[in-house]
Coordinates of C-alpha atoms in Angstrom, one line a residue:
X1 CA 54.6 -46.6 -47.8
X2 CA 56.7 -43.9 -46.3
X3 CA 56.2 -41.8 -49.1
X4 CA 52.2 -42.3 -49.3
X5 CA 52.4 -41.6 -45.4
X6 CA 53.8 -38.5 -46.0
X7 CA 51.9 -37.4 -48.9
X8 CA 48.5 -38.0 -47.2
X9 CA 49.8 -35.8 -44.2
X10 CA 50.7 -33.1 -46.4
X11 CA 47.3 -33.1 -48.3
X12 CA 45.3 -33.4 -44.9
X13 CA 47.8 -30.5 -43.5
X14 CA 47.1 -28.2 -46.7
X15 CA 43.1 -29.2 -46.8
X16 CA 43.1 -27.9 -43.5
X17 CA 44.5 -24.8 -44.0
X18 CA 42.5 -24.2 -47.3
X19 CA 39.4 -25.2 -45.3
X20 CA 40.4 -22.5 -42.9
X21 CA 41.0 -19.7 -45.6
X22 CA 37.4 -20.5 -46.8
X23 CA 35.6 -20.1 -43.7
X24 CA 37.8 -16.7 -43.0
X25 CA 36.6 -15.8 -46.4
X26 CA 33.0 -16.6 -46.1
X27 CA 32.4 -15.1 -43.0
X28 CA 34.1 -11.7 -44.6
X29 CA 31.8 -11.7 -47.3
X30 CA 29.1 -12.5 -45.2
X31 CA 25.7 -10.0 -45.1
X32 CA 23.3 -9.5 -42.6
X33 CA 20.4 -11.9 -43.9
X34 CA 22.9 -14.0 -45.7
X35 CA 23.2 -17.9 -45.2
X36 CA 26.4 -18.5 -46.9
X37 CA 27.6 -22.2 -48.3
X38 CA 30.6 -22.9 -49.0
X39 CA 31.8 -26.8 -50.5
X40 CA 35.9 -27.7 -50.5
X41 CA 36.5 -31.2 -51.7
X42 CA 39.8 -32.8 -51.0
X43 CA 40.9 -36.3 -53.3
X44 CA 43.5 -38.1 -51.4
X45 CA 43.8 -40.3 -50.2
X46 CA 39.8 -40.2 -50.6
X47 CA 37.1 -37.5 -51.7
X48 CA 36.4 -35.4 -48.6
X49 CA 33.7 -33.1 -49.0
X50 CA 33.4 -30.0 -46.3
X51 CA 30.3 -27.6 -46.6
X52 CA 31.0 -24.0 -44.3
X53 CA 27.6 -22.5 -43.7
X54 CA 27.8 -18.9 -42.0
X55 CA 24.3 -18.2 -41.2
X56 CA 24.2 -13.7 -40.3
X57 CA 20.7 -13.9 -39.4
X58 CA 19.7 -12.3 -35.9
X59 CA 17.1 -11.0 -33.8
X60 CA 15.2 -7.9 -34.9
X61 CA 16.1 -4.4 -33.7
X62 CA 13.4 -2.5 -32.3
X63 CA 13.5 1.0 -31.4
X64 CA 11.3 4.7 -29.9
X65 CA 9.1 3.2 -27.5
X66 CA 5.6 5.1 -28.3
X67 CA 2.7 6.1 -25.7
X68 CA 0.0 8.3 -26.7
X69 CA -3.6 9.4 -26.5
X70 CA -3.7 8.0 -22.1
X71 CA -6.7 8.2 -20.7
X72 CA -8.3 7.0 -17.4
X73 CA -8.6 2.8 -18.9
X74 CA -7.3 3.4 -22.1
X75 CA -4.1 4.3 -24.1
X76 CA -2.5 3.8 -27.0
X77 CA 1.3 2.2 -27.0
X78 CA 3.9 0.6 -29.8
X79 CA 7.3 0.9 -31.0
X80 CA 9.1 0.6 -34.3
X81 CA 10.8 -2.5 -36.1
X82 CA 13.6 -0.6 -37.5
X83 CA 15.4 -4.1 -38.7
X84 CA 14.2 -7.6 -39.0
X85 CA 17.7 -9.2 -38.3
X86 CA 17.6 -10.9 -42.0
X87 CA 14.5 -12.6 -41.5
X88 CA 10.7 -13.1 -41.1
X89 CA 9.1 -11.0 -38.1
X90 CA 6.7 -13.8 -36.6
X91 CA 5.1 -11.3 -33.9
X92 CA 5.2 -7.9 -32.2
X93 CA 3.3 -6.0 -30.1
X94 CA 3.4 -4.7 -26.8
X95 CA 4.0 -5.9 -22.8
X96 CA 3.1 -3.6 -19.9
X97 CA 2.8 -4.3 -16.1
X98 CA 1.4 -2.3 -13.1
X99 CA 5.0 -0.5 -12.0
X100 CA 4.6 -1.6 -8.3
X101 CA 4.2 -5.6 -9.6
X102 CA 7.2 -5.4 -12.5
X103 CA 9.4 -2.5 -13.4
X104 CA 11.4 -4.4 -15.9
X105 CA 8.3 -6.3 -17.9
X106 CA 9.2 -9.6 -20.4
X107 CA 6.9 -12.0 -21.8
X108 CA 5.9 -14.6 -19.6
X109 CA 6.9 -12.4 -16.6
X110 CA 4.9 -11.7 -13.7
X111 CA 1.9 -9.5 -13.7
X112 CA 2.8 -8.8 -17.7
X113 CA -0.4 -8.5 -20.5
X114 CA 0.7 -9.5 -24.1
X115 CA -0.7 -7.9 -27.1
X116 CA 0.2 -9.2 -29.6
X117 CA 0.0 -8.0 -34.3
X118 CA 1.9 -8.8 -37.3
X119 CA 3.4 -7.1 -40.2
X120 CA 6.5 -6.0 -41.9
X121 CA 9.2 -3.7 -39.9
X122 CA 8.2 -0.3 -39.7
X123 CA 6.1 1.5 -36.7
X124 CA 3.2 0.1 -35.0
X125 CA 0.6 1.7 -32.4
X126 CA -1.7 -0.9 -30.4
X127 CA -4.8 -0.1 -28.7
X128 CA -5.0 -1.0 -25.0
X129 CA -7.7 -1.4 -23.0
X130 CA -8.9 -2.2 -19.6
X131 CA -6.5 -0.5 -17.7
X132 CA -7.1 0.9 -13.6
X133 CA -7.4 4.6 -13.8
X134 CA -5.2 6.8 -11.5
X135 CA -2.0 3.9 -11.8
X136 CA 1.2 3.6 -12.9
X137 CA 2.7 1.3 -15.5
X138 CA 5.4 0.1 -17.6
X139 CA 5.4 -1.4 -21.2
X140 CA 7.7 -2.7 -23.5
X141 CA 7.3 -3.1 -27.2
X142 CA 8.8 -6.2 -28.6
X143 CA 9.1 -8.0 -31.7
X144 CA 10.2 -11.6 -32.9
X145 CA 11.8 -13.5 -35.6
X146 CA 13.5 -17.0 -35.6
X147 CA 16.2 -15.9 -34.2
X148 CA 14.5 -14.7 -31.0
X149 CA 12.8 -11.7 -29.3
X150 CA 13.9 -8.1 -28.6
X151 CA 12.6 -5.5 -26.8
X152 CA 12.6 -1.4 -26.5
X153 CA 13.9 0.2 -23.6
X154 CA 10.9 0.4 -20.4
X155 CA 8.9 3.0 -20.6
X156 CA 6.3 4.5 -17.5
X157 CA 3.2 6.0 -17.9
X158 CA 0.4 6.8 -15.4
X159 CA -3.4 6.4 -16.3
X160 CA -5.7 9.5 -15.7
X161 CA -8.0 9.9 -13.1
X162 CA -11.6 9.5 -13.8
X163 CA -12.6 13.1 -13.4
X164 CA -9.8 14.3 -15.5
X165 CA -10.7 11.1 -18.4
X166 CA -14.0 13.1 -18.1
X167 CA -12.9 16.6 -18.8
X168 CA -10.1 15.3 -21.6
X169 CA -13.5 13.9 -23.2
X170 CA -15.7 16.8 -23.0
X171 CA -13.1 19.5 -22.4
X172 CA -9.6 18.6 -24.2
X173 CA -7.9 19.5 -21.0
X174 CA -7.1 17.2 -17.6
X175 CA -7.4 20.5 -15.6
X176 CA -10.0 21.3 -13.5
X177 CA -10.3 25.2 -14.4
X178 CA -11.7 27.6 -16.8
X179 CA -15.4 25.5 -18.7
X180 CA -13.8 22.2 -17.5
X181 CA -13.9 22.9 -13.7
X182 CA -15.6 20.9 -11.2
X183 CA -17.7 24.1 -10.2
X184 CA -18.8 25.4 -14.1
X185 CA -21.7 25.7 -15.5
X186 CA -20.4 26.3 -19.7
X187 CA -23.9 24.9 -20.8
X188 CA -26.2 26.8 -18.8
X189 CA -28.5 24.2 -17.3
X190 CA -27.9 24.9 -13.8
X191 CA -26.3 21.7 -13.2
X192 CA -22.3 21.9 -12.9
X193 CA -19.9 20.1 -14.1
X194 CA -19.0 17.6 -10.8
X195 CA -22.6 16.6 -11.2
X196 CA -23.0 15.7 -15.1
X197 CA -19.8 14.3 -14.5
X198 CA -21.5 11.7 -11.2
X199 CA -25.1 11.3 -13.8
X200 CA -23.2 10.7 -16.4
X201 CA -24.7 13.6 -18.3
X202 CA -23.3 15.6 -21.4
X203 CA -21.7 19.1 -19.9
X204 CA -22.0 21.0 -23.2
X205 CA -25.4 19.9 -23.6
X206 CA -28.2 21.2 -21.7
X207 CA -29.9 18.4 -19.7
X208 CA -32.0 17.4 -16.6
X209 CA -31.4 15.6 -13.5
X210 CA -32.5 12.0 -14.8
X211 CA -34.9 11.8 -12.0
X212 CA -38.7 10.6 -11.0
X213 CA -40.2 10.7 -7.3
X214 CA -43.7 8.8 -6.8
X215 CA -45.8 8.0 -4.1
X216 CA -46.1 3.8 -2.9
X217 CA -48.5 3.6 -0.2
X218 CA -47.1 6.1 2.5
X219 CA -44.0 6.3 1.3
X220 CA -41.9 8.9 -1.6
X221 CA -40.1 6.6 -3.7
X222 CA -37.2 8.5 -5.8
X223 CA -35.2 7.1 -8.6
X224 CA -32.7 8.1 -10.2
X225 CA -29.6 7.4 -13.1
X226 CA -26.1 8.0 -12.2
X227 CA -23.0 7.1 -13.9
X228 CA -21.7 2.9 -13.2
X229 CA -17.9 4.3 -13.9
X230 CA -18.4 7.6 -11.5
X231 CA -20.1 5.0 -8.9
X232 CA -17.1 2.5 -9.0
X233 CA -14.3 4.9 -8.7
X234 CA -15.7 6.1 -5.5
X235 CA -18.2 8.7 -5.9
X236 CA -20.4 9.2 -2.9
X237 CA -24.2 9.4 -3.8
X238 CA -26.6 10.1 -0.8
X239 CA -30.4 10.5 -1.3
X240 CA -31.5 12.9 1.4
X241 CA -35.4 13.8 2.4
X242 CA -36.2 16.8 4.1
X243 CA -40.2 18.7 5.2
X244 CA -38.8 22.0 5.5
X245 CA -35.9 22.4 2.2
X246 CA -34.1 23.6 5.1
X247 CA -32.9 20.6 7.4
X248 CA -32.1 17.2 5.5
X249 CA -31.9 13.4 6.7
X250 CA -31.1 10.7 5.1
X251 CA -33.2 8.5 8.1
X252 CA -35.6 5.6 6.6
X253 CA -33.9 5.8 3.3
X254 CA -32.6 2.3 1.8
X255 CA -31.6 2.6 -1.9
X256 CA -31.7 -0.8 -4.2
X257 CA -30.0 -0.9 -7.3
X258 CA -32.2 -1.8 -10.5
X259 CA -30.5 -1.8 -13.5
X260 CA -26.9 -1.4 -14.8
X261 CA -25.6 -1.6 -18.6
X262 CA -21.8 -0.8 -17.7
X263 CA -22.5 2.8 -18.3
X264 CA -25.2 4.2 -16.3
X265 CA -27.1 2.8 -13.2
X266 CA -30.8 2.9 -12.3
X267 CA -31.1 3.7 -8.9
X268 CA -34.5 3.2 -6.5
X269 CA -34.5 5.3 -2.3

């Protein structure tokens, strides 16, 4: 019995040990992406059967934070998947947040937007939309595997101002000089630029005041188109009447709004 003992404590001892040497030597062989099995079978007193799995998978890496192309409620943002941590990238896409609300955006955070796309590693550009012009935000690309989520660095940007969205349209500049000042005239048609700009009206094209004025009863009725995104960002539009073109009120005149498709307004005074 003594001997048996003794024997059985040995083997047990020496199974240990092997076991050990295996799972050293699995995880030294191991590879990123690589789920590793390993099966040591000791016989006494009884078959023991031990599988070692070292499983290297991990989250993705994710890398060079991208913003480009900002406008006044648009821009375009991504990042690039450099590594998929050894397995299947289930989503990525971008996070931002208005900087005063979250500096330091997750998902699920406060004030964050998810956008979300799919694909293999490599870069990726999303289009955003709907963003306050004139603000300043911060975004995070991200991407996710089964292993979990990881994100870029935070990266600010600040939306353009309406006015300068405007002249990047028409002008390929923000600044307010040279054809794409608030003052010029580049197309001629005695109206400048501030004023297509608040109509909504092309400043390379020639065009009129979109304008009518008709008599109802005794009174002058005037209406008149001007631009819905000019209007909400706090352009001041004042219909004034005067007998002399000298001295002008703006007594008497109650303006009603008649139409708006999200780009221009019909206006009635």
């Amino acid at each position: 019995f003594t001997v048996v003992y003794y024997c059985w404590a040995l083997s047990f001892i020496l199974f240990s040990i092997m076991s050990q040497s295996v799972l050293r030597a699995a995880i030294g062989s191991a590879q990123t992406g690589d789920v590793i099995v390993d099966t040591l079978t000791d016989h006494y007193p009884r078959a023991t059967t031990v599988n070692i799995i070292v499983d290297t998978r991990e989250p993705p890496t994710i890398i060079t934070p991208t913003v480009q192309s900002i406008m006044a409620n648009t821009a375009e943002l991504g990042g690039n998947v450099s590594l998929d941590g050894g397995a299947v990238i289930t989503e990525r896409g971008v996070i931002y947040a208005l900087a005063a609300v979250n500096a330091n955006p997750i998902i699920g955070g406060n004030g964050v937007v998810k956008i979300t796309t799919s694909g293999p590693p490599g870069a990726f550009v999303l289009p955003v939309i709907g963003l306050p012009p004139d603000t300043g935000h911060v975004f995070k690309a991200y991407a996710t595997n089964l292993k979990g989520t990881s994100y870029t660095e935070a990266t600010a940007f600040t939306t353009l101002t309406l006015t300068q969205g405007w002249r990047q349209t028409h002008f390929g500049s923000t600044a307010n000089s040279g054809s794409a000042a608030d003052g010029a005239d580049p197309d001629g048609d005695g109206l400048k630029n501030l004023l297509e700009y608040a109509l909504n009206l092309p400043p390379n094209a020639a065009s009129r005041v979109p304008a009518a004025v008709q008599a109802t009863g005794g009174n002058l009725e005037y209406t008149y188109t001007r631009g819905t995104a000019a209007y909400n960002g706090g352009t001041t539009f004042r219909v004034e009447w005067s007998d002399d073109l000298t001295t002008w009120f703006t007594t008497g005149v109650v303006e009603s709004l008649i139409s708006d498709d999200g780009t221009q307004q019909q206006v009635k005074a």
